[in-house]
Amino acid sequence: MAWTNTILRINLTTGTIAKEPLNKEWAQDYLGQRGLATKYFTEEVSPTVDALSPENTMIFATGPLTGTMASTGARYSIICKSPLTGAMACSNSGGYFGAELKSAGYDMVIFEGASPSPVYLSISDDDVELIAADDLWGKTVWEADEMLHKKHQDPALKVAAIGRSAENGCLYAAVVNDLHRAAGRSGVGTVMASKNLKAVVVRGTKGVGNLFDAKRFMTSVADEKKVLAENAVTGEGLPALGTQVLMNVINEVGALPTRNMQEVKFEGASKIGGEAMLEPRESDGKPNLTTNAGCFGCTIACGRISTVDPTHFSVKDKPEYHKNSGGLEYEAAWAVGADTCVDDLDAATYVNFLCNEDGFDPISFGSTVAAAMELYEIGAIKPEETAMPLDFGSAEALVWCAEQVAQGTEFGKILGMGSKRMCEHYGHPDLSMTVKGQEFPAYDPRGIQGMGLAYATSNRGACHLRGYTVSSEVLGIPVKTDPLHTEGKADLVKAFQDATAAVDSAGLCIFTTFAWGMDNISPQVDAACEGNWSVEKLLEVGERIWNMERDYNIKAGITGEQDTLPKRLLKEAAKVGPAEGRVADLDKMLPEYYSVRGWTPDGVPTDETRSRLNLA
Amino acid sequence: MQKSLHLNADKCTGCLQCEMACSYEHEGIFNPVKSSIKVFAFHDEGRFVPYTCTQCDEAWCMTACPVDAITLDAATGAKVVNESTCVGCKVCTIACPFGTINYNSSTGKVTKCDLCGGDPQCVDACPTGAITYVEADATGFDRMKKWAKATDTAGAV
């Protein structure tokens, strides 16, 4: 019933492959994908394991709506302990890979242990095997993808792979599927490399069926697709401009972190935003954006397919980068653009290509480069360490840095530590713009107060995808709240966090929630899945997931003390814009948040809360 | 008036809703592998191109079939495979110049677009209007209109 009821368990140490039935009782409590895989993970893996040891487990998980006709039913997540944060990692990706895995007949794949030598996992419906990958090791994601397609003689094969950055220990390495969709955050690619697992390739021909009430599901899916189509954000803004629709909007509200978050407004924002991607360039008359693209089943199609200007310095002599590939999303454009003060759209696009080609997170990368530029500015990074001055605004420096991380050179390994460890390495920990070791995304909490609380309390470190209150505070969805007010933000953050956990766990994309409330999602889940999936039930599942993740983190040593923000955001006021004079007023929101959550003043879920949510 | 499927690759985003609608209509399952309409991704060029049977008037698949399993649905103009007659010899898949009739290993029969009896589900499922169902005698009219506008000199002065 929407679930395939089969999971694959791969022990990489022994090379054994086993199929086992899904725990249906857990599925009723945790739904699927993020929630259900985290349940398996927390039951099986000690919170104190070293993230890069064989004792860490890594789970590829689909949701009950993955691979169905529900709009955006493309998503899968990778769950493990993060080497970047030491906390739960759950990194979500689209493309076609997740639906293919579901169509092959699996709700999830659990990887235990570590292979003694490089391998990849091949899944072709019921046929599953580990295959030697010595020839693939040391290759980029794009090279590995091409080699695997050739080897399997199957153009429809779906590939998820790691690149050289992961192999070289970059702590924010991603797993990239379908060439440019990524489980990008928290270093899930680094964990995959530690297991000597280069790739997972899937061919699924079984399809997804056996829905609880297929007729009701089809009616509901058609109705809700209409809601997406008629909404201004999901029906117009996102298809036309992608997430890059936000660049100028966020800059205008004075919440675009700039210069390693020293400032909240970027002069060059309009040069790197969604509108700029549509402007024909001088050299060949083409715009940066070729077309928009949808993931499997997605009727929004926010994806960007772009080219770099072939005459641009970064690719001038590299025809292999003149083709189309995955273009800039807002978070990536911000990180490699505004935060480093680089207003060069082509440099940013090329760097984004490199992030996909060698599998590293553009958010963490860009933010780490911004920190490196500040370290360079104050003389902590010496000119002899770099091939050129690491000046803010230097597109050449940005491109050079990306090539270093991609190739895993000496300085590339320093950048590959991430902002926190790099700033500690140079003796300036305060210059790292991170929470729990993970770099910020593109919303300054001085200008959008709720996001400060969302960042500080996120279970995977600074992240916009755990509680996107920007929706309410800036876009007015579902209701407008004042981004500069702290009142009511505790409730708002909790509501977004719980709802997001449920949406993720269904296998849907969080972008649907610009148009959909839980009352649009519930009928689809309820028709597809056995059991009662009312709005209340989904929100309860979301809250349960949030508390489960929190519990694991606390046991891993990540407590309420780490629910904080860098000093810069708490002490240095915004200099311009609507938030001028404001800092992130976290202390005004955090105690209330703990109370709303049913946690102790130290941020620990109380026994009462645990028992209410049926958590052991 | 007979109608035809009209495919416009410029509007396709590669979401595969059409493929799922097709497989659901014919096999009751979401399975792009079983779809008679296919979207091909040309990654380097940044193009998604949907393709399916054009329902030839003189259908080579129909002519080639040794057991007359492919017949004309007079109402829609679709060439329809009669599963109980089809013996799975695959000669039609060789005869079709466009590759739009294919063997289905789970049924042992061939499968092709049958226009869903006049209510093609891929059309309803497509979110961008890349697939439409238009009068068969007017499939070129939208392009004609574009050229009419482009060549209209009166408005340009």
JSON list of N, CA, C and O in Angstrom, two decimals, chain B residues 103-141:
[
{"chain": "B", "resi": 103, "resn": "TYR", "atom": "N", "xyz": [7.07, -4.14, -27.56]},
{"chain": "B", "resi": 103, "resn": "TYR", "atom": "CA", "xyz": [6.71, -5.38, -26.88]},
{"chain": "B", "resi": 103, "resn": "TYR", "atom": "C", "xyz": [6.62, -5.14, -25.37]},
{"chain": "B", "resi": 103, "resn": "TYR", "atom": "O", "xyz": [7.43, -4.40, -24.80]},
{"chain": "B", "resi": 104, "resn": "ASN", "atom": "N", "xyz": [5.63, -5.73, -24.75]},
{"chain": "B", "resi": 104, "resn": "ASN", "atom": "CA", "xyz": [5.46, -5.63, -23.30]},
{"chain": "B", "resi": 104, "resn": "ASN", "atom": "C", "xyz": [5.72, -7.00, -22.69]},
{"chain": "B", "resi": 104, "resn": "ASN", "atom": "O", "xyz": [4.91, -7.91, -22.82]},
{"chain": "B", "resi": 105, "resn": "SER", "atom": "N", "xyz": [6.88, -7.15, -22.07]},
{"chain": "B", "resi": 105, "resn": "SER", "atom": "CA", "xyz": [7.29, -8.48, -21.62]},
{"chain": "B", "resi": 105, "resn": "SER", "atom": "C", "xyz": [6.38, -9.02, -20.52]},
{"chain": "B", "resi": 105, "resn": "SER", "atom": "O", "xyz": [6.34, -10.23, -20.29]},
{"chain": "B", "resi": 106, "resn": "SER", "atom": "N", "xyz": [5.68, -8.14, -19.81]},
{"chain": "B", "resi": 106, "resn": "SER", "atom": "CA", "xyz": [4.83, -8.68, -18.74]},
{"chain": "B", "resi": 106, "resn": "SER", "atom": "C", "xyz": [3.53, -9.27, -19.27]},
{"chain": "B", "resi": 106, "resn": "SER", "atom": "O", "xyz": [2.89, -10.08, -18.60]},
{"chain": "B", "resi": 107, "resn": "THR", "atom": "N", "xyz": [3.12, -8.87, -20.50]},
{"chain": "B", "resi": 107, "resn": "THR", "atom": "CA", "xyz": [1.89, -9.46, -21.06]},
{"chain": "B", "resi": 107, "resn": "THR", "atom": "C", "xyz": [2.17, -10.39, -22.23]},
{"chain": "B", "resi": 107, "resn": "THR", "atom": "O", "xyz": [1.31, -11.16, -22.64]},
{"chain": "B", "resi": 108, "resn": "GLY", "atom": "N", "xyz": [3.37, -10.28, -22.80]},
{"chain": "B", "resi": 108, "resn": "GLY", "atom": "CA", "xyz": [3.68, -11.08, -23.98]},
{"chain": "B", "resi": 108, "resn": "GLY", "atom": "C", "xyz": [3.00, -10.57, -25.25]},
{"chain": "B", "resi": 108, "resn": "GLY", "atom": "O", "xyz": [2.90, -11.28, -26.25]},
{"chain": "B", "resi": 109, "resn": "LYS", "atom": "N", "xyz": [2.52, -9.33, -25.18]},
{"chain": "B", "resi": 109, "resn": "LYS", "atom": "CA", "xyz": [1.83, -8.72, -26.33]},
{"chain": "B", "resi": 109, "resn": "LYS", "atom": "C", "xyz": [2.56, -7.42, -26.67]},
{"chain": "B", "resi": 109, "resn": "LYS", "atom": "O", "xyz": [3.38, -6.93, -25.90]},
{"chain": "B", "resi": 110, "resn": "VAL", "atom": "N", "xyz": [2.21, -6.84, -27.83]},
{"chain": "B", "resi": 110, "resn": "VAL", "atom": "CA", "xyz": [2.76, -5.51, -28.12]},
{"chain": "B", "resi": 110, "resn": "VAL", "atom": "C", "xyz": [1.81, -4.46, -27.57]},
{"chain": "B", "resi": 110, "resn": "VAL", "atom": "O", "xyz": [0.63, -4.72, -27.31]},
{"chain": "B", "resi": 111, "resn": "THR", "atom": "N", "xyz": [2.35, -3.27, -27.42]},
{"chain": "B", "resi": 111, "resn": "THR", "atom": "CA", "xyz": [1.55, -2.19, -26.86]},
{"chain": "B", "resi": 111, "resn": "THR", "atom": "C", "xyz": [1.86, -0.89, -27.61]},
{"chain": "B", "resi": 111, "resn": "THR", "atom": "O", "xyz": [2.98, -0.68, -28.05]},
{"chain": "B", "resi": 112, "resn": "LYS", "atom": "N", "xyz": [0.84, -0.09, -27.79]},
{"chain": "B", "resi": 112, "resn": "LYS", "atom": "CA", "xyz": [1.03, 1.20, -28.45]},
{"chain": "B", "resi": 112, "resn": "LYS", "atom": "C", "xyz": [-0.04, 2.16, -27.98]},
{"chain": "B", "resi": 112, "resn": "LYS", "atom": "O", "xyz": [-1.01, 1.76, -27.33]},
{"chain": "B", "resi": 113, "resn": "CYS", "atom": "N", "xyz": [0.12, 3.40, -28.34]},
{"chain": "B", "resi": 113, "resn": "CYS", "atom": "CA", "xyz": [-0.87, 4.42, -27.97]},
{"chain": "B", "resi": 113, "resn": "CYS", "atom": "C", "xyz": [-2.21, 4.12, -28.65]},
{"chain": "B", "resi": 113, "resn": "CYS", "atom": "O", "xyz": [-2.27, 3.89, -29.85]},
{"chain": "B", "resi": 114, "resn": "ASP", "atom": "N", "xyz": [-3.29, 4.13, -27.85]},
{"chain": "B", "resi": 114, "resn": "ASP", "atom": "CA", "xyz": [-4.63, 3.89, -28.42]},
{"chain": "B", "resi": 114, "resn": "ASP", "atom": "C", "xyz": [-5.52, 5.11, -28.22]},
{"chain": "B", "resi": 114, "resn": "ASP", "atom": "O", "xyz": [-6.74, 5.03, -28.34]},
{"chain": "B", "resi": 115, "resn": "LEU", "atom": "N", "xyz": [-4.88, 6.23, -27.88]},
{"chain": "B", "resi": 115, "resn": "LEU", "atom": "CA", "xyz": [-5.59, 7.49, -27.64]},
{"chain": "B", "resi": 115, "resn": "LEU", "atom": "C", "xyz": [-6.64, 7.35, -26.52]},
{"chain": "B", "resi": 115, "resn": "LEU", "atom": "O", "xyz": [-7.53, 8.18, -26.38]},
{"chain": "B", "resi": 116, "resn": "CYS", "atom": "N", "xyz": [-6.47, 6.33, -25.70]},
{"chain": "B", "resi": 116, "resn": "CYS", "atom": "CA", "xyz": [-7.38, 6.10, -24.55]},
{"chain": "B", "resi": 116, "resn": "CYS", "atom": "C", "xyz": [-8.85, 6.20, -24.97]},
{"chain": "B", "resi": 116, "resn": "CYS", "atom": "O", "xyz": [-9.68, 6.75, -24.24]},
{"chain": "B", "resi": 117, "resn": "GLY", "atom": "N", "xyz": [-9.14, 5.70, -26.16]},
{"chain": "B", "resi": 117, "resn": "GLY", "atom": "CA", "xyz": [-10.52, 5.70, -26.64]},
{"chain": "B", "resi": 117, "resn": "GLY", "atom": "C", "xyz": [-11.06, 7.10, -26.89]},
{"chain": "B", "resi": 117, "resn": "GLY", "atom": "O", "xyz": [-12.28, 7.33, -26.91]},
{"chain": "B", "resi": 118, "resn": "GLY", "atom": "N", "xyz": [-10.18, 8.06, -27.07]},
{"chain": "B", "resi": 118, "resn": "GLY", "atom": "CA", "xyz": [-10.64, 9.42, -27.38]},
{"chain": "B", "resi": 118, "resn": "GLY", "atom": "C", "xyz": [-10.50, 10.40, -26.22]},
{"chain": "B", "resi": 118, "resn": "GLY", "atom": "O", "xyz": [-10.85, 11.57, -26.34]},
{"chain": "B", "resi": 119, "resn": "ASP", "atom": "N", "xyz": [-9.98, 9.91, -25.09]},
{"chain": "B", "resi": 119, "resn": "ASP", "atom": "CA", "xyz": [-9.76, 10.80, -23.94]},
{"chain": "B", "resi": 119, "resn": "ASP", "atom": "C", "xyz": [-8.35, 10.56, -23.40]},
{"chain": "B", "resi": 119, "resn": "ASP", "atom": "O", "xyz": [-8.16, 10.00, -22.32]},
{"chain": "B", "resi": 120, "resn": "PRO", "atom": "N", "xyz": [-7.34, 10.99, -24.18]},
{"chain": "B", "resi": 120, "resn": "PRO", "atom": "CA", "xyz": [-5.96, 10.63, -23.82]},
{"chain": "B", "resi": 120, "resn": "PRO", "atom": "C", "xyz": [-5.56, 11.19, -22.44]},
{"chain": "B", "resi": 120, "resn": "PRO", "atom": "O", "xyz": [-5.62, 12.40, -22.22]},
{"chain": "B", "resi": 121, "resn": "GLN", "atom": "N", "xyz": [-5.18, 10.29, -21.55]},
{"chain": "B", "resi": 121, "resn": "GLN", "atom": "CA", "xyz": [-4.88, 10.67, -20.17]},
{"chain": "B", "resi": 121, "resn": "GLN", "atom": "C", "xyz": [-3.60, 11.50, -20.04]},
{"chain": "B", "resi": 121, "resn": "GLN", "atom": "O", "xyz": [-3.44, 12.28, -19.13]},
{"chain": "B", "resi": 122, "resn": "CYS", "atom": "N", "xyz": [-2.67, 11.32, -20.99]},
{"chain": "B", "resi": 122, "resn": "CYS", "atom": "CA", "xyz": [-1.43, 12.10, -20.93]},
{"chain": "B", "resi": 122, "resn": "CYS", "atom": "C", "xyz": [-1.72, 13.58, -21.07]},
{"chain": "B", "resi": 122, "resn": "CYS", "atom": "O", "xyz": [-1.05, 14.42, -20.48]},
{"chain": "B", "resi": 123, "resn": "VAL", "atom": "N", "xyz": [-2.75, 13.91, -21.83]},
{"chain": "B", "resi": 123, "resn": "VAL", "atom": "CA", "xyz": [-3.11, 15.31, -22.06]},
{"chain": "B", "resi": 123, "resn": "VAL", "atom": "C", "xyz": [-3.58, 15.95, -20.75]},
{"chain": "B", "resi": 123, "resn": "VAL", "atom": "O", "xyz": [-3.15, 17.04, -20.39]},
{"chain": "B", "resi": 124, "resn": "ASP", "atom": "N", "xyz": [-4.46, 15.22, -20.05]},
{"chain": "B", "resi": 124, "resn": "ASP", "atom": "CA", "xyz": [-4.95, 15.74, -18.77]},
{"chain": "B", "resi": 124, "resn": "ASP", "atom": "C", "xyz": [-3.83, 15.88, -17.76]},
{"chain": "B", "resi": 124, "resn": "ASP", "atom": "O", "xyz": [-3.82, 16.79, -16.93]},
{"chain": "B", "resi": 125, "resn": "ALA", "atom": "N", "xyz": [-2.88, 14.96, -17.81]},
{"chain": "B", "resi": 125, "resn": "ALA", "atom": "CA", "xyz": [-1.83, 14.94, -16.79]},
{"chain": "B", "resi": 125, "resn": "ALA", "atom": "C", "xyz": [-0.76, 15.99, -17.03]},
{"chain": "B", "resi": 125, "resn": "ALA", "atom": "O", "xyz": [-0.12, 16.46, -16.09]},
{"chain": "B", "resi": 126, "resn": "CYS", "atom": "N", "xyz": [-0.55, 16.38, -18.27]},
{"chain": "B", "resi": 126, "resn": "CYS", "atom": "CA", "xyz": [0.55, 17.30, -18.58]},
{"chain": "B", "resi": 126, "resn": "CYS", "atom": "C", "xyz": [0.29, 18.66, -17.95]},
{"chain": "B", "resi": 126, "resn": "CYS", "atom": "O", "xyz": [-0.72, 19.30, -18.21]},
{"chain": "B", "resi": 127, "resn": "PRO", "atom": "N", "xyz": [1.23, 19.13, -17.10]},
{"chain": "B", "resi": 127, "resn": "PRO", "atom": "CA", "xyz": [1.00, 20.38, -16.39]},
{"chain": "B", "resi": 127, "resn": "PRO", "atom": "C", "xyz": [1.30, 21.63, -17.22]},
{"chain": "B", "resi": 127, "resn": "PRO", "atom": "O", "xyz": [0.96, 22.73, -16.80]},
{"chain": "B", "resi": 128, "resn": "THR", "atom": "N", "xyz": [1.95, 21.47, -18.36]},
{"chain": "B", "resi": 128, "resn": "THR", "atom": "CA", "xyz": [2.41, 22.67, -19.07]},
{"chain": "B", "resi": 128, "resn": "THR", "atom": "C", "xyz": [1.76, 22.87, -20.44]},
{"chain": "B", "resi": 128, "resn": "THR", "atom": "O", "xyz": [2.08, 23.82, -21.14]},
{"chain": "B", "resi": 129, "resn": "GLY", "atom": "N", "xyz": [0.88, 21.97, -20.83]},
{"chain": "B", "resi": 129, "resn": "GLY", "atom": "CA", "xyz": [0.30, 22.09, -22.16]},
{"chain": "B", "resi": 129, "resn": "GLY", "atom": "C", "xyz": [1.24, 21.64, -23.26]},
{"chain": "B", "resi": 129, "resn": "GLY", "atom": "O", "xyz": [1.05, 21.97, -24.44]},
{"chain": "B", "resi": 130, "resn": "ALA", "atom": "N", "xyz": [2.26, 20.87, -22.90]},
{"chain": "B", "resi": 130, "resn": "ALA", "atom": "CA", "xyz": [3.17, 20.34, -23.92]},
{"chain": "B", "resi": 130, "resn": "ALA", "atom": "C", "xyz": [2.48, 19.26, -24.75]},
{"chain": "B", "resi": 130, "resn": "ALA", "atom": "O", "xyz": [2.86, 18.99, -25.88]},
{"chain": "B", "resi": 131, "resn": "ILE", "atom": "N", "xyz": [1.48, 18.63, -24.15]},
{"chain": "B", "resi": 131, "resn": "ILE", "atom": "CA", "xyz": [0.70, 17.61, -24.88]},
{"chain": "B", "resi": 131, "resn": "ILE", "atom": "C", "xyz": [-0.74, 18.09, -24.96]},
{"chain": "B", "resi": 131, "resn": "ILE", "atom": "O", "xyz": [-1.37, 18.32, -23.92]},
{"chain": "B", "resi": 132, "resn": "THR", "atom": "N", "xyz": [-1.23, 18.27, -26.16]},
{"chain": "B", "resi": 132, "resn": "THR", "atom": "CA", "xyz": [-2.63, 18.67, -26.32]},
{"chain": "B", "resi": 132, "resn": "THR", "atom": "C", "xyz": [-3.29, 17.72, -27.31]},
{"chain": "B", "resi": 132, "resn": "THR", "atom": "O", "xyz": [-2.62, 16.96, -28.02]},
{"chain": "B", "resi": 133, "resn": "TYR", "atom": "N", "xyz": [-4.61, 17.77, -27.34]},
{"chain": "B", "resi": 133, "resn": "TYR", "atom": "CA", "xyz": [-5.39, 16.90, -28.23]},
{"chain": "B", "resi": 133, "resn": "TYR", "atom": "C", "xyz": [-6.21, 17.82, -29.10]},
{"chain": "B", "resi": 133, "resn": "TYR", "atom": "O", "xyz": [-7.16, 18.45, -28.63]},
{"chain": "B", "resi": 134, "resn": "VAL", "atom": "N", "xyz": [-5.78, 17.96, -30.34]},
{"chain": "B", "resi": 134, "resn": "VAL", "atom": "CA", "xyz": [-6.38, 18.99, -31.19]},
{"chain": "B", "resi": 134, "resn": "VAL", "atom": "C", "xyz": [-6.96, 18.37, -32.46]},
{"chain": "B", "resi": 134, "resn": "VAL", "atom": "O", "xyz": [-6.70, 17.21, -32.78]},
{"chain": "B", "resi": 135, "resn": "GLU", "atom": "N", "xyz": [-7.71, 19.17, -33.18]},
{"chain": "B", "resi": 135, "resn": "GLU", "atom": "CA", "xyz": [-8.29, 18.68, -34.42]},
{"chain": "B", "resi": 135, "resn": "GLU", "atom": "C", "xyz": [-7.19, 18.21, -35.36]},
{"chain": "B", "resi": 135, "resn": "GLU", "atom": "O", "xyz": [-6.20, 18.91, -35.58]},
{"chain": "B", "resi": 136, "resn": "ALA", "atom": "N", "xyz": [-7.38, 17.01, -35.89]},
{"chain": "B", "resi": 136, "resn": "ALA", "atom": "CA", "xyz": [-6.32, 16.39, -36.68]},
{"chain": "B", "resi": 136, "resn": "ALA", "atom": "C", "xyz": [-5.94, 17.23, -37.89]},
{"chain": "B", "resi": 136, "resn": "ALA", "atom": "O", "xyz": [-4.80, 17.21, -38.34]},
{"chain": "B", "resi": 137, "resn": "ASP", "atom": "N", "xyz": [-6.88, 18.00, -38.39]},
{"chain": "B", "resi": 137, "resn": "ASP", "atom": "CA", "xyz": [-6.61, 18.80, -39.59]},
{"chain": "B", "resi": 137, "resn": "ASP", "atom": "C", "xyz": [-5.97, 20.15, -39.26]},
{"chain": "B", "resi": 137, "resn": "ASP", "atom": "O", "xyz": [-5.78, 20.97, -40.14]},
{"chain": "B", "resi": 138, "resn": "ALA", "atom": "N", "xyz": [-5.68, 20.36, -37.95]},
{"chain": "B", "resi": 138, "resn": "ALA", "atom": "CA", "xyz": [-5.22, 21.69, -37.57]},
{"chain": "B", "resi": 138, "resn": "ALA", "atom": "C", "xyz": [-3.97, 21.64, -36.70]},
{"chain": "B", "resi": 138, "resn": "ALA", "atom": "O", "xyz": [-3.67, 22.60, -35.99]},
{"chain": "B", "resi": 139, "resn": "THR", "atom": "N", "xyz": [-3.21, 20.55, -36.78]},
{"chain": "B", "resi": 139, "resn": "THR", "atom": "CA", "xyz": [-2.07, 20.42, -35.87]},
{"chain": "B", "resi": 139, "resn": "THR", "atom": "C", "xyz": [-0.98, 21.46, -36.15]},
{"chain": "B", "resi": 139, "resn": "THR", "atom": "O", "xyz": [-0.14, 21.72, -35.31]},
{"chain": "B", "resi": 140, "resn": "GLY", "atom": "N", "xyz": [-0.99, 22.05, -37.35]},
{"chain": "B", "resi": 140, "resn": "GLY", "atom": "CA", "xyz": [0.04, 23.03, -37.66]},
{"chain": "B", "resi": 140, "resn": "GLY", "atom": "C", "xyz": [-0.38, 24.46, -37.37]},
{"chain": "B", "resi": 140, "resn": "GLY", "atom": "O", "xyz": [0.41, 25.39, -37.54]},
{"chain": "B", "resi": 141, "resn": "PHE", "atom": "N", "xyz": [-1.63, 24.63, -36.92]},
{"chain": "B", "resi": 141, "resn": "PHE", "atom": "CA", "xyz": [-2.17, 25.99, -36.84]},
{"chain": "B", "resi": 141, "resn": "PHE", "atom": "C", "xyz": [-1.46, 26.88, -35.82]},
{"chain": "B", "resi": 141, "resn": "PHE", "atom": "O", "xyz": [-1.35, 28.08, -36.02]}
]
